[in-house]
CSV table of N, CA and C in Angstrom, one decimal:
chain,number,residue,atom,x,y,z
A,1,MET,N,-15.5,-18.0,8.4
A,1,MET,CA,-15.5,-17.5,7.0
A,1,MET,C,-16.6,-16.6,6.8
A,2,ASP,N,-16.3,-15.5,6.2
A,2,ASP,CA,-17.3,-14.5,5.9
A,2,ASP,C,-18.3,-14.9,4.8
A,3,SER,N,-19.5,-14.5,4.9
A,3,SER,CA,-20.5,-14.7,3.8
A,3,SER,C,-20.2,-13.8,2.6
A,4,LYS,N,-20.8,-14.1,1.5
A,4,LYS,CA,-20.7,-13.3,0.3
A,4,LYS,C,-21.1,-11.9,0.6
A,5,ARG,N,-22.2,-11.8,1.3
A,5,ARG,CA,-22.7,-10.4,1.7
A,5,ARG,C,-21.7,-9.6,2.5
A,6,GLN,N,-21.1,-10.3,3.5
A,6,GLN,CA,-20.1,-9.6,4.3
A,6,GLN,C,-18.9,-9.2,3.5
A,7,GLN,N,-18.5,-10.0,2.6
A,7,GLN,CA,-17.4,-9.7,1.7
A,7,GLN,C,-17.6,-8.5,0.8
A,8,LYS,N,-18.8,-8.5,0.2
A,8,LYS,CA,-19.2,-7.3,-0.6
A,8,LYS,C,-19.3,-6.0,0.2
A,9,PHE,N,-19.9,-6.2,1.3
A,9,PHE,CA,-20.0,-5.0,2.2
A,9,PHE,C,-18.6,-4.5,2.6
A,10,ALA,N,-17.7,-5.4,3.0
A,10,ALA,CA,-16.4,-5.1,3.4
A,10,ALA,C,-15.6,-4.4,2.3
A,11,SER,N,-15.7,-4.9,1.1
A,11,SER,CA,-14.9,-4.3,0.0
A,11,SER,C,-15.5,-2.9,-0.4
A,12,LEU,N,-16.8,-2.7,-0.3
A,12,LEU,CA,-17.3,-1.4,-0.5
A,12,LEU,C,-16.8,-0.4,0.6
A,13,LEU,N,-16.9,-0.9,1.8
A,13,LEU,CA,-16.4,0.0,2.9
A,13,LEU,C,-14.9,0.3,2.8
A,14,THR,N,-14.1,-0.7,2.4
A,14,THR,CA,-12.7,-0.5,2.3
A,14,THR,C,-12.4,0.6,1.2
A,15,LYS,N,-13.1,0.5,0.1
A,15,LYS,CA,-12.8,1.4,-1.0
A,15,LYS,C,-13.3,2.8,-0.6
A,16,GLU,N,-14.4,3.0,0.0
A,16,GLU,CA,-15.0,4.3,0.3
A,16,GLU,C,-14.3,4.9,1.5
A,17,LEU,N,-13.9,4.1,2.5
A,17,LEU,CA,-13.1,4.6,3.6
A,17,LEU,C,-11.8,5.1,3.2
A,18,ALA,N,-11.1,4.5,2.3
A,18,ALA,CA,-9.8,4.9,1.8
A,18,ALA,C,-10.0,6.3,1.1
A,19,GLU,N,-11.1,6.5,0.4
A,19,GLU,CA,-11.4,7.8,-0.2
A,19,GLU,C,-11.7,8.8,0.8
A,20,VAL,N,-12.4,8.5,1.9
A,20,VAL,CA,-12.6,9.4,3.0
A,20,VAL,C,-11.3,9.9,3.6
A,21,PHE,N,-10.4,9.0,3.8
A,21,PHE,CA,-9.1,9.4,4.4
A,21,PHE,C,-8.4,10.3,3.5
A,22,ARG,N,-8.4,9.9,2.2
A,22,ARG,CA,-7.6,10.6,1.2
A,22,ARG,C,-8.2,12.0,0.8
A,23,ARG,N,-9.5,12.0,0.6
A,23,ARG,CA,-10.1,13.2,0.0
A,23,ARG,C,-10.9,14.1,1.0
A,24,ASP,N,-11.7,13.4,1.8
A,24,ASP,CA,-12.6,14.2,2.7
A,24,ASP,C,-12.0,14.7,3.9
A,25,LEU,N,-11.1,13.9,4.5
A,25,LEU,CA,-10.5,14.3,5.8
A,25,LEU,C,-9.0,14.4,5.8
A,26,PRO,N,-8.4,15.0,4.8
A,26,PRO,CA,-6.9,15.0,4.8
A,26,PRO,C,-6.3,15.8,5.9
A,27,HIS,N,-7.1,16.8,6.5
A,27,HIS,CA,-6.6,17.6,7.6
A,27,HIS,C,-6.2,16.8,8.8
A,28,LEU,N,-6.8,15.6,9.0
A,28,LEU,CA,-6.5,14.8,10.1
A,28,LEU,C,-5.0,14.3,10.1
A,29,PHE,N,-4.5,14.2,8.9
A,29,PHE,CA,-3.2,13.6,8.7
A,29,PHE,C,-2.2,14.6,8.2
A,30,ALA,N,-2.3,15.8,8.7
A,30,ALA,CA,-1.4,16.9,8.2
A,30,ALA,C,0.1,16.5,8.4
A,31,GLY,N,0.8,16.5,7.4
A,31,GLY,CA,2.3,16.2,7.4
A,31,GLY,C,2.6,14.8,7.3
A,32,THR,N,1.6,13.9,7.3
A,32,THR,CA,1.9,12.4,7.1
A,32,THR,C,1.0,11.9,6.0
A,33,LEU,N,1.3,10.7,5.6
A,33,LEU,CA,0.4,10.0,4.6
A,33,LEU,C,-0.8,9.5,5.3
A,34,PRO,N,-2.0,9.5,4.7
A,34,PRO,CA,-3.2,8.9,5.3
A,34,PRO,C,-2.9,7.4,5.5
A,35,PRO,N,-3.5,6.8,6.4
A,35,PRO,CA,-3.3,5.3,6.7
A,35,PRO,C,-3.8,4.4,5.6
A,36,SER,N,-3.2,3.3,5.5
A,36,SER,CA,-3.6,2.3,4.5
A,36,SER,C,-4.5,1.3,5.2
A,37,ILE,N,-5.6,0.9,4.6
A,37,ILE,CA,-6.5,-0.1,5.2
A,37,ILE,C,-5.9,-1.5,4.8
A,38,THR,N,-5.4,-2.3,5.7
A,38,THR,CA,-4.9,-3.6,5.4
A,38,THR,C,-5.9,-4.7,5.5
A,39,ALA,N,-6.9,-4.5,6.3
A,39,ALA,CA,-8.0,-5.5,6.4
A,39,ALA,C,-9.3,-4.8,7.0
A,40,LEU,N,-10.4,-5.3,6.6
A,40,LEU,CA,-11.7,-4.8,7.1
A,40,LEU,C,-12.6,-6.0,7.3
A,41,ARG,N,-13.0,-6.2,8.5
A,41,ARG,CA,-13.9,-7.3,8.8
A,41,ARG,C,-15.2,-6.8,9.3
A,42,VAL,N,-16.3,-7.3,8.8
A,42,VAL,CA,-17.6,-6.9,9.2
A,42,VAL,C,-18.3,-8.0,10.0
A,43,SER,N,-19.0,-7.6,11.0
A,43,SER,CA,-19.7,-8.6,11.8
A,43,SER,C,-20.9,-9.2,11.0
A,44,PRO,N,-21.3,-10.4,11.4
A,44,PRO,CA,-22.4,-11.0,10.6
A,44,PRO,C,-23.7,-10.2,10.5
A,45,ASP,N,-24.0,-9.4,11.5
A,45,ASP,CA,-25.2,-8.5,11.4
A,45,ASP,C,-24.9,-7.2,10.7
A,46,LEU,N,-23.7,-7.0,10.2
A,46,LEU,CA,-23.3,-5.8,9.4
A,46,LEU,C,-23.3,-4.6,10.3
A,47,GLY,N,-23.3,-4.7,11.6
A,47,GLY,CA,-23.4,-3.6,12.5
A,47,GLY,C,-22.1,-3.0,13.0
A,48,VAL,N,-21.0,-3.8,12.9
A,48,VAL,CA,-19.7,-3.4,13.4
A,48,VAL,C,-18.7,-3.7,12.3
A,49,ALA,N,-17.8,-2.8,12.0
A,49,ALA,CA,-16.7,-3.0,11.1
A,49,ALA,C,-15.4,-2.8,11.8
A,50,SER,N,-14.6,-3.8,11.8
A,50,SER,CA,-13.2,-3.7,12.4
A,50,SER,C,-12.2,-3.3,11.3
A,51,VAL,N,-11.6,-2.2,11.4
A,51,VAL,CA,-10.7,-1.7,10.4
A,51,VAL,C,-9.3,-1.8,10.9
A,52,TYR,N,-8.4,-2.5,10.2
A,52,TYR,CA,-7.0,-2.6,10.5
A,52,TYR,C,-6.2,-1.7,9.6
A,53,LEU,N,-5.4,-0.8,10.3
A,53,LEU,CA,-4.7,0.3,9.6
A,53,LEU,C,-3.2,0.1,9.7
A,54,SER,N,-2.6,0.4,8.6
A,54,SER,CA,-1.1,0.5,8.5
A,54,SER,C,-0.7,1.9,8.3
A,55,VAL,N,0.0,2.5,9.3
A,55,VAL,CA,0.4,3.9,9.2
A,55,VAL,C,1.9,3.9,8.8
A,56,LEU,N,2.2,4.6,7.7
A,56,LEU,CA,3.5,4.7,7.2
A,56,LEU,C,4.1,6.1,7.5
A,57,LEU,N,5.4,6.2,7.7
A,57,LEU,CA,6.1,7.4,7.9
A,57,LEU,C,5.6,8.3,9.0
A,58,ALA,N,5.0,7.7,10.0
A,58,ALA,CA,4.5,8.5,11.1
A,58,ALA,C,5.5,8.3,12.3
A,59,GLN,N,5.7,9.3,13.0
A,59,GLN,CA,6.6,9.2,14.1
A,59,GLN,C,6.1,8.2,15.2
A,60,ASN,N,4.9,8.3,15.5
A,60,ASN,CA,4.3,7.4,16.4
A,60,ASN,C,3.0,6.8,15.8
A,61,PRO,N,3.0,5.6,15.3
A,61,PRO,CA,1.8,5.0,14.6
A,61,PRO,C,0.6,4.9,15.6
A,62,GLN,N,0.9,4.5,16.9
A,62,GLN,CA,-0.2,4.3,17.8
A,62,GLN,C,-0.9,5.6,18.1
A,63,GLU,N,-0.1,6.7,18.1
A,63,GLU,CA,-0.7,8.1,18.3
A,63,GLU,C,-1.6,8.4,17.1
A,64,GLN,N,-1.2,8.1,15.9
A,64,GLN,CA,-2.0,8.3,14.7
A,64,GLN,C,-3.3,7.6,14.8
A,65,VAL,N,-3.3,6.3,15.2
A,65,VAL,CA,-4.5,5.5,15.3
A,65,VAL,C,-5.4,6.1,16.4
A,66,GLN,N,-4.8,6.6,17.4
A,66,GLN,CA,-5.6,7.2,18.5
A,66,GLN,C,-6.3,8.4,18.0
A,67,LEU,N,-5.6,9.2,17.2
A,67,LEU,CA,-6.3,10.4,16.6
A,67,LEU,C,-7.5,10.0,15.7
A,68,ILE,N,-7.3,8.9,14.9
A,68,ILE,CA,-8.4,8.4,14.1
A,68,ILE,C,-9.5,7.9,15.0
A,69,GLN,N,-9.2,7.2,16.1
A,69,GLN,CA,-10.3,6.8,17.0
A,69,GLN,C,-11.0,7.9,17.6
A,70,ASP,N,-10.3,9.0,17.9
A,70,ASP,CA,-10.9,10.2,18.5
A,70,ASP,C,-11.9,10.9,17.5
A,71,HIS,N,-11.6,10.7,16.2
A,71,HIS,CA,-12.5,11.3,15.2
A,71,HIS,C,-13.4,10.3,14.4
A,72,THR,N,-13.7,9.2,15.1
A,72,THR,CA,-14.5,8.2,14.5
A,72,THR,C,-15.9,8.7,14.1
A,73,LYS,N,-16.4,9.6,14.9
A,73,LYS,CA,-17.8,10.1,14.5
A,73,LYS,C,-17.7,10.9,13.2
A,74,ASP,N,-16.7,11.7,13.0
A,74,ASP,CA,-16.5,12.5,11.8
A,74,ASP,C,-16.3,11.6,10.6
A,75,ILE,N,-15.5,10.6,10.8
A,75,ILE,CA,-15.1,9.6,9.7
A,75,ILE,C,-16.4,8.8,9.3
A,76,ARG,N,-17.2,8.4,10.3
A,76,ARG,CA,-18.4,7.7,10.0
A,76,ARG,C,-19.4,8.6,9.2
A,77,PHE,N,-19.5,9.8,9.6
A,77,PHE,CA,-20.4,10.8,9.0
A,77,PHE,C,-20.0,11.0,7.5
A,78,ALA,N,-18.7,11.2,7.3
A,78,ALA,CA,-18.2,11.3,5.9
A,78,ALA,C,-18.4,10.1,5.1
A,79,LEU,N,-18.2,8.9,5.7
A,79,LEU,CA,-18.4,7.6,5.0
A,79,LEU,C,-19.9,7.5,4.7
A,80,ALA,N,-20.8,7.9,5.6
A,80,ALA,CA,-22.2,7.8,5.4
A,80,ALA,C,-22.7,8.7,4.2
A,81,LYS,N,-22.1,9.8,4.0
A,81,LYS,CA,-22.4,10.7,2.9
A,81,LYS,C,-22.0,10.0,1.6
A,82,ARG,N,-20.9,9.2,1.6
A,82,ARG,CA,-20.5,8.6,0.4
A,82,ARG,C,-21.3,7.3,0.0
A,83,VAL,N,-21.8,6.6,1.0
A,83,VAL,CA,-22.4,5.3,0.7
A,83,VAL,C,-23.9,5.3,1.0
A,84,ARG,N,-24.5,6.5,1.1
A,84,ARG,CA,-25.9,6.6,1.5
A,84,ARG,C,-26.8,5.9,0.4
A,85,ASN,N,-26.4,5.8,-0.8
A,85,ASN,CA,-27.3,5.2,-1.8
A,85,ASN,C,-27.1,3.7,-1.9
A,86,GLN,N,-26.0,3.2,-1.3
A,86,GLN,CA,-25.7,1.8,-1.5
A,86,GLN,C,-26.0,0.9,-0.2
A,87,MET,N,-26.1,1.5,0.9
A,87,MET,CA,-26.4,0.8,2.1
A,87,MET,C,-27.3,1.6,3.0
A,88,ARG,N,-28.1,0.8,3.8
A,88,ARG,CA,-29.1,1.5,4.6
A,88,ARG,C,-28.5,2.0,5.9
A,89,VAL,N,-27.7,1.2,6.5
A,89,VAL,CA,-27.1,1.6,7.8
A,89,VAL,C,-25.6,1.5,7.7
A,90,VAL,N,-24.9,2.6,8.2
A,90,VAL,CA,-23.4,2.5,8.2
A,90,VAL,C,-23.0,1.9,9.5
A,91,PRO,N,-22.1,0.9,9.5
A,91,PRO,CA,-21.7,0.2,10.7
A,91,PRO,C,-20.9,1.1,11.6
A,92,ASP,N,-20.9,0.7,12.9
A,92,ASP,CA,-19.9,1.3,13.8
A,92,ASP,C,-18.5,0.9,13.4
A,93,LEU,N,-17.6,1.9,13.5
A,93,LEU,CA,-16.3,1.7,13.1
A,93,LEU,C,-15.3,1.5,14.3
A,94,ARG,N,-14.5,0.4,14.2
A,94,ARG,CA,-13.5,0.2,15.3
A,94,ARG,C,-12.2,0.1,14.5
A,95,PHE,N,-11.2,1.0,15.0
A,95,PHE,CA,-9.9,1.1,14.3
A,95,PHE,C,-8.9,0.4,15.2
A,96,PHE,N,-8.0,-0.4,14.5
A,96,PHE,CA,-6.9,-1.0,15.1
A,96,PHE,C,-5.6,-0.9,14.3
A,97,LEU,N,-4.5,-0.8,15.0
A,97,LEU,CA,-3.2,-0.7,14.3
A,97,LEU,C,-2.8,-2.1,13.9
A,98,ASP,N,-2.4,-2.2,12.6
A,98,ASP,CA,-2.0,-3.5,12.0
A,98,ASP,C,-0.5,-3.5,12.1
A,99,ASN,N,0.1,-4.4,13.0
A,99,ASN,CA,1.5,-4.5,13.2
A,99,ASN,C,2.1,-5.6,12.3
A,100,SER,N,1.5,-6.1,11.3
A,100,SER,CA,2.0,-7.2,10.6
A,100,SER,C,3.3,-6.9,9.9
A,101,ALA,N,3.5,-5.7,9.3
A,101,ALA,CA,4.7,-5.3,8.7
A,101,ALA,C,5.9,-5.3,9.7
A,102,ALA,N,5.7,-4.7,10.8
A,102,ALA,CA,6.7,-4.6,11.9
A,102,ALA,C,7.0,-6.0,12.4
A,103,TYR,N,6.0,-6.9,12.5
A,103,TYR,CA,6.3,-8.2,12.9
A,103,TYR,C,7.1,-9.0,11.9
A,104,ALA,N,6.8,-8.8,10.6
A,104,ALA,CA,7.5,-9.5,9.5
A,104,ALA,C,9.0,-9.0,9.5
A,105,THR,N,9.2,-7.8,9.8
A,105,THR,CA,10.6,-7.2,9.8
A,105,THR,C,11.3,-7.9,11.0
A,106,HIS,N,10.6,-7.9,12.2
A,106,HIS,CA,11.2,-8.5,13.4
A,106,HIS,C,11.6,-10.0,13.1
A,107,MET,N,10.7,-10.7,12.5
A,107,MET,CA,10.9,-12.2,12.3
A,107,MET,C,12.0,-12.4,11.3
A,108,ASP,N,12.1,-11.5,10.3
A,108,ASP,CA,13.2,-11.6,9.3
A,108,ASP,C,14.6,-11.4,10.0
A,109,LYS,N,14.6,-10.4,10.9
A,109,LYS,CA,15.8,-10.2,11.7
A,109,LYS,C,16.2,-11.4,12.5
A,110,VAL,N,15.2,-12.0,13.2
A,110,VAL,CA,15.4,-13.1,14.0
A,110,VAL,C,16.0,-14.3,13.2
A,111,ILE,N,15.4,-14.5,12.0
A,111,ILE,CA,15.9,-15.6,11.2
A,111,ILE,C,17.3,-15.4,10.7
A,112,THR,N,17.6,-14.1,10.3
A,112,THR,CA,18.9,-13.9,9.8
A,112,THR,C,20.0,-13.9,10.9
A,113,ASP,N,19.6,-13.7,12.1
A,113,ASP,CA,20.5,-13.8,13.2
A,113,ASP,C,20.8,-15.2,13.8
A,114,LEU,N,20.0,-16.2,13.3
A,114,LEU,CA,20.2,-17.5,13.7
A,114,LEU,C,21.5,-18.1,13.3
A,115,ASN,N,22.2,-18.8,14.1
A,115,ASN,CA,23.4,-19.4,13.8
A,115,ASN,C,23.2,-20.9,13.5
A,116,ILE,N,23.0,-21.2,12.2
A,116,ILE,CA,22.7,-22.6,11.7
A,116,ILE,C,24.0,-23.1,11.1
A,117,PRO,N,24.5,-24.2,11.7
A,117,PRO,CA,25.8,-24.8,11.1
A,117,PRO,C,25.5,-25.4,9.8
A,118,PRO,N,26.5,-25.5,8.9
A,118,PRO,CA,26.3,-26.1,7.6
A,118,PRO,C,26.0,-27.6,7.7
A,119,ALA,N,25.4,-28.1,6.7
A,119,ALA,CA,25.1,-29.5,6.7
A,119,ALA,C,26.3,-30.3,6.5
A,120,PRO,N,26.4,-31.5,7.1
A,120,PRO,CA,27.6,-32.4,6.9
A,120,PRO,C,27.7,-32.8,5.4
A,121,PRO,N,29.0,-33.0,5.0
A,121,PRO,CA,29.1,-33.5,3.6
A,121,PRO,C,28.5,-34.8,3.4
A,122,GLU,N,28.1,-35.1,2.1
A,122,GLU,CA,27.5,-36.3,1.7
A,122,GLU,C,28.6,-37.4,1.7
A,123,ASP,N,28.2,-38.6,2.1
A,123,ASP,CA,29.1,-39.8,2.1
A,123,ASP,C,29.0,-40.4,0.7
A,124,ASP,N,30.2,-40.8,0.1
A,124,ASP,CA,30.2,-41.5,-1.2
A,124,ASP,C,30.1,-43.0,-1.0
A,125,ASP,N,30.1,-43.5,0.3
A,125,ASP,CA,30.1,-44.9,0.6
A,125,ASP,C,28.7,-45.5,0.5
A,126,GLN,N,27.7,-44.8,0.1
A,126,GLN,CA,26.3,-45.3,0.1
A,126,GLN,C,26.2,-46.3,-1.1
A,127,PRO,N,25.4,-47.4,-0.8
A,127,PRO,CA,25.3,-48.4,-1.9
A,127,PRO,C,24.5,-47.8,-3.0
A,128,PRO,N,24.6,-48.3,-4.2
A,128,PRO,CA,23.9,-47.8,-5.4
A,128,PRO,C,22.4,-48.0,-5.2
A,129,ARG,N,21.7,-47.2,-5.8
A,129,ARG,CA,20.2,-47.3,-5.8
A,129,ARG,C,19.7,-48.5,-6.5
A,130,PRO,N,18.8,-49.3,-6.0
A,130,PRO,CA,18.3,-50.5,-6.7
A,130,PRO,C,17.6,-50.1,-8.0
A,131,ARG,N,17.7,-50.9,-9.0
A,131,ARG,CA,17.0,-50.7,-10.2
A,131,ARG,C,15.7,-51.4,-10.2
A,132,LEU,N,14.6,-50.7,-10.5
A,132,LEU,CA,13.3,-51.4,-10.4
A,132,LEU,C,12.9,-52.0,-11.8
A,133,PHE,N,13.4,-51.3,-12.9
A,133,PHE,CA,13.0,-51.8,-14.2
A,133,PHE,C,14.3,-52.1,-15.0
A,134,ALA,N,14.3,-53.0,-15.9
A,134,ALA,CA,15.5,-53.4,-16.6
A,134,ALA,C,16.0,-52.3,-17.5
A,135,ASP,N,15.1,-51.5,-18.1
A,135,ASP,CA,15.5,-50.4,-19.0
A,135,ASP,C,15.8,-49.1,-18.4
A,136,GLU,N,16.0,-49.1,-17.1
A,136,GLU,CA,16.3,-47.9,-16.3
A,136,GLU,C,17.8,-47.6,-16.4
A,137,ASP,N,18.2,-46.4,-16.7
A,137,ASP,CA,19.6,-46.0,-16.7
A,137,ASP,C,19.9,-44.9,-15.8
């Protein structure tokens, strides 16, 4: 479980990193939407931030994440300019593709393709339920 300090740090980084993607470095995502940050985890020493990205409407999401990983230095520099008054050191950024939406779609398809037979009909031959109190109806 993350400490209160890690949570505050992560929420600030998430907000500012989203702005970096949207406003400061839009040329990296020419023709596609900037990635969405689905989760951001910060190490206990606040030195490393693991950023999980969801890439929408991209032909190859893994290629998009690789492009971001190649430009990590530029992204970190732009982030540092935005948060220079709030934090002393900007953490190293590690970017990962978040496949949770694709996994949820896959699991939904698996569940809908299951062949589950209907439940057997209820028997009317069951004895009546015992009454515990005299005034029960």
